[in-house]
């Protein structure tokens, strides 16, 4: 009898065995997923650093909808510190953009116009934040294989959104340097919205100021100079504007008052981000002609304008229209310096 009892399993042992077995099976899967995520984030960090710190020059193609544009870019970092970039279109209307650190000058020879602004809206090849810690909360990050772009081997990194409030992204980073050779933005339906890709590229080389000089600087002395986008000053401030329904995964990065050339009063500017996509909110007094509520887009950027009381709200971001509209429609003034 004793032997029979000793040989029996303890009551409930069959029931408790299953969770233990399942945990044993799940743990390696979770560990593998975490390793893949960390590997992907490491590649994104490498890409962000390479875009800012490497010397490179080449030709790339930008495509969205049925529009294709070819451009030439030269990017140098001065050993003494300083970032210099020259971008010029090779087809369609001529356009040249010269960037020295945060100072951007755009030459439009057909219109005989020079546009001066504080910083470019987009960095090529891809704009990535320096801090990527919260990215995995909103995107499944994975490294999916190898490809070849402009004669270079590159690693494919995929960011799959965890909801419909943000776009998906695919990158291909040069295996040695991490420089992004291709970037694709995918819609909520996983359809391509826009893409950048190098067709010819040279990585490295010594800093050369001549290669980043404008060919139009001398002849543009009599052209119209447009400072309307130039930010004269930024002042951190409580604007008094807040969201009643903030999109999941987005948090406020900055809130300030901006003095912009050509504006009689300061403009409230609030930026929300999910760790990758940024949405800018601009609030200013209504113009004399009351604007109609409108939604438009430029590439992957959606722009939503609506009057709110005696203010005009403009929300733009590289996100689905649903996201910018939710932010604009839930914006309320609750007191402060906003008026």
Coordinates of C-alpha atoms in Angstrom, one line a residue, residues 63-219:
X63 CA 8.7 58.6 -55.4
X64 CA 5.1 59.2 -54.2
X65 CA 1.9 58.5 -56.0
X66 CA 2.7 58.9 -59.7
X67 CA 5.4 61.4 -59.1
X68 CA 9.1 60.5 -59.5
X69 CA 11.9 63.0 -58.8
X70 CA 15.6 62.5 -59.1
X71 CA 18.1 64.5 -57.0
X72 CA 21.8 64.8 -56.3
X73 CA 23.0 65.1 -52.7
X74 CA 26.4 65.9 -51.1
X75 CA 26.8 65.7 -47.4
X76 CA 29.9 66.6 -45.4
X77 CA 30.8 66.8 -41.8
X78 CA 33.6 69.3 -41.0
X79 CA 36.3 67.7 -38.8
X80 CA 36.1 70.9 -36.7
X81 CA 32.4 70.4 -36.2
X82 CA 29.6 71.4 -38.5
X83 CA 27.3 69.7 -41.0
X84 CA 27.0 70.8 -44.6
X85 CA 24.7 69.6 -47.3
X86 CA 23.8 70.4 -50.9
X87 CA 20.7 68.9 -52.6
X88 CA 19.7 69.7 -56.2
X89 CA 17.0 68.3 -58.4
X90 CA 18.0 66.7 -61.7
X91 CA 14.7 66.7 -63.4
X92 CA 11.6 68.9 -63.4
X93 CA 11.9 72.5 -62.1
X94 CA 15.4 73.4 -60.9
X95 CA 15.7 73.6 -57.2
X96 CA 18.8 73.7 -55.0
X97 CA 18.9 73.4 -51.2
X98 CA 22.0 74.4 -49.2
X99 CA 22.1 73.5 -45.5
X100 CA 24.8 74.6 -43.1
X101 CA 23.9 73.1 -39.7
X102 CA 20.4 74.4 -39.1
X103 CA 20.5 77.2 -41.6
X104 CA 18.7 76.3 -44.8
X105 CA 18.7 78.2 -48.1
X106 CA 16.5 77.1 -51.0
X107 CA 17.2 78.5 -54.5
X108 CA 14.4 78.5 -57.1
X109 CA 15.9 79.8 -60.3
X110 CA 12.7 79.6 -62.4
X111 CA 10.9 81.9 -59.9
X112 CA 14.1 83.9 -59.1
X113 CA 13.4 83.3 -55.5
X114 CA 15.5 82.5 -52.4
X115 CA 13.7 80.9 -49.4
X116 CA 15.5 81.1 -46.1
X117 CA 14.5 79.0 -43.1
X118 CA 15.9 77.8 -39.8
X119 CA 16.0 74.1 -40.5
X120 CA 14.8 71.6 -43.1
X121 CA 11.5 69.7 -42.6
X122 CA 13.2 66.5 -43.6
X123 CA 16.7 65.0 -43.5
X124 CA 17.7 62.7 -46.2
X125 CA 18.1 59.7 -46.4
X126 CA 15.8 59.3 -43.4
X127 CA 14.9 61.3 -40.3
X128 CA 15.3 59.2 -37.2
X129 CA 15.2 60.5 -33.6
X130 CA 18.4 60.2 -31.5
X131 CA 16.4 58.6 -28.7
X132 CA 14.7 55.4 -29.8
X133 CA 13.8 54.0 -26.3
X134 CA 10.0 54.2 -26.7
X135 CA 9.8 53.1 -30.3
X136 CA 9.1 49.4 -29.5
X137 CA 6.0 50.4 -27.6
X138 CA 4.3 51.5 -30.9
X139 CA 6.1 49.4 -33.5
X140 CA 7.1 45.8 -33.9
X141 CA 10.8 46.2 -34.9
X142 CA 12.5 43.4 -36.8
X143 CA 15.5 42.6 -39.0
X144 CA 14.2 40.6 -41.9
X145 CA 17.1 39.9 -44.3
X146 CA 19.6 41.3 -46.8
X147 CA 19.2 43.3 -50.0
X148 CA 21.3 45.3 -52.4
X149 CA 20.9 49.0 -53.3
X150 CA 23.2 51.1 -55.5
X151 CA 25.9 48.4 -55.5
X152 CA 26.0 48.1 -51.7
X153 CA 24.8 45.2 -49.5
X154 CA 22.2 46.4 -47.0
X155 CA 20.3 45.1 -44.0
X156 CA 16.5 45.3 -44.1
X157 CA 14.8 46.7 -41.0
X158 CA 11.0 46.7 -40.7
X159 CA 8.8 48.8 -38.4
X160 CA 5.3 47.4 -38.3
X161 CA 2.8 49.7 -36.5
X162 CA 0.8 48.1 -33.7
X163 CA -2.4 50.1 -34.6
X164 CA -3.8 52.3 -37.4
X165 CA -2.6 55.6 -36.0
X166 CA 0.8 55.4 -37.6
X167 CA 2.5 54.2 -40.8
X168 CA 4.7 51.3 -41.3
X169 CA 8.3 51.7 -42.4
X170 CA 11.0 49.6 -44.2
X171 CA 14.7 50.6 -44.3
X172 CA 17.7 49.1 -45.9
X173 CA 21.0 50.2 -44.2
X174 CA 24.4 49.7 -45.6
X175 CA 26.0 46.8 -43.7
X176 CA 29.2 48.5 -42.7
X177 CA 28.4 52.1 -42.1
X178 CA 24.6 51.9 -41.4
X179 CA 23.8 54.6 -43.9
X180 CA 20.2 54.2 -45.0
X181 CA 20.2 53.4 -48.7
X182 CA 16.5 53.0 -49.1
X183 CA 13.4 54.0 -47.1
X184 CA 9.8 53.2 -47.7
X185 CA 6.7 54.4 -45.9
X186 CA 3.6 52.2 -46.0
X187 CA 0.0 53.1 -45.5
X188 CA -2.5 51.6 -43.0
X189 CA -3.3 49.1 -45.8
X190 CA 0.4 48.3 -46.2
X191 CA 0.5 50.1 -49.6
X192 CA 3.6 52.2 -50.5
X193 CA 3.0 55.9 -49.8
X194 CA 6.5 57.2 -50.6
X195 CA 10.0 55.9 -51.0
X196 CA 13.6 57.1 -51.2
X197 CA 16.4 55.1 -52.8
X198 CA 20.0 55.8 -53.8
X199 CA 20.8 54.8 -57.4
X200 CA 24.4 55.8 -57.2
X201 CA 26.5 56.5 -54.0
X202 CA 29.9 57.1 -52.7
X203 CA 30.5 56.7 -49.0
X204 CA 33.4 58.5 -47.3
X205 CA 35.8 61.1 -48.8
X206 CA 37.4 64.2 -47.4
X207 CA 35.5 67.4 -46.5
X208 CA 35.2 69.8 -49.4
X209 CA 33.5 73.2 -49.0
X210 CA 33.5 73.7 -52.8
X211 CA 31.1 70.7 -53.3
X212 CA 28.5 72.2 -51.0
X213 CA 28.6 75.7 -52.4
X214 CA 25.6 77.1 -54.3
X215 CA 25.8 77.6 -58.0
X216 CA 23.2 80.3 -57.7
X217 CA 24.6 82.3 -54.8
X218 CA 26.2 85.0 -57.0
X219 CA 23.5 85.4 -59.6

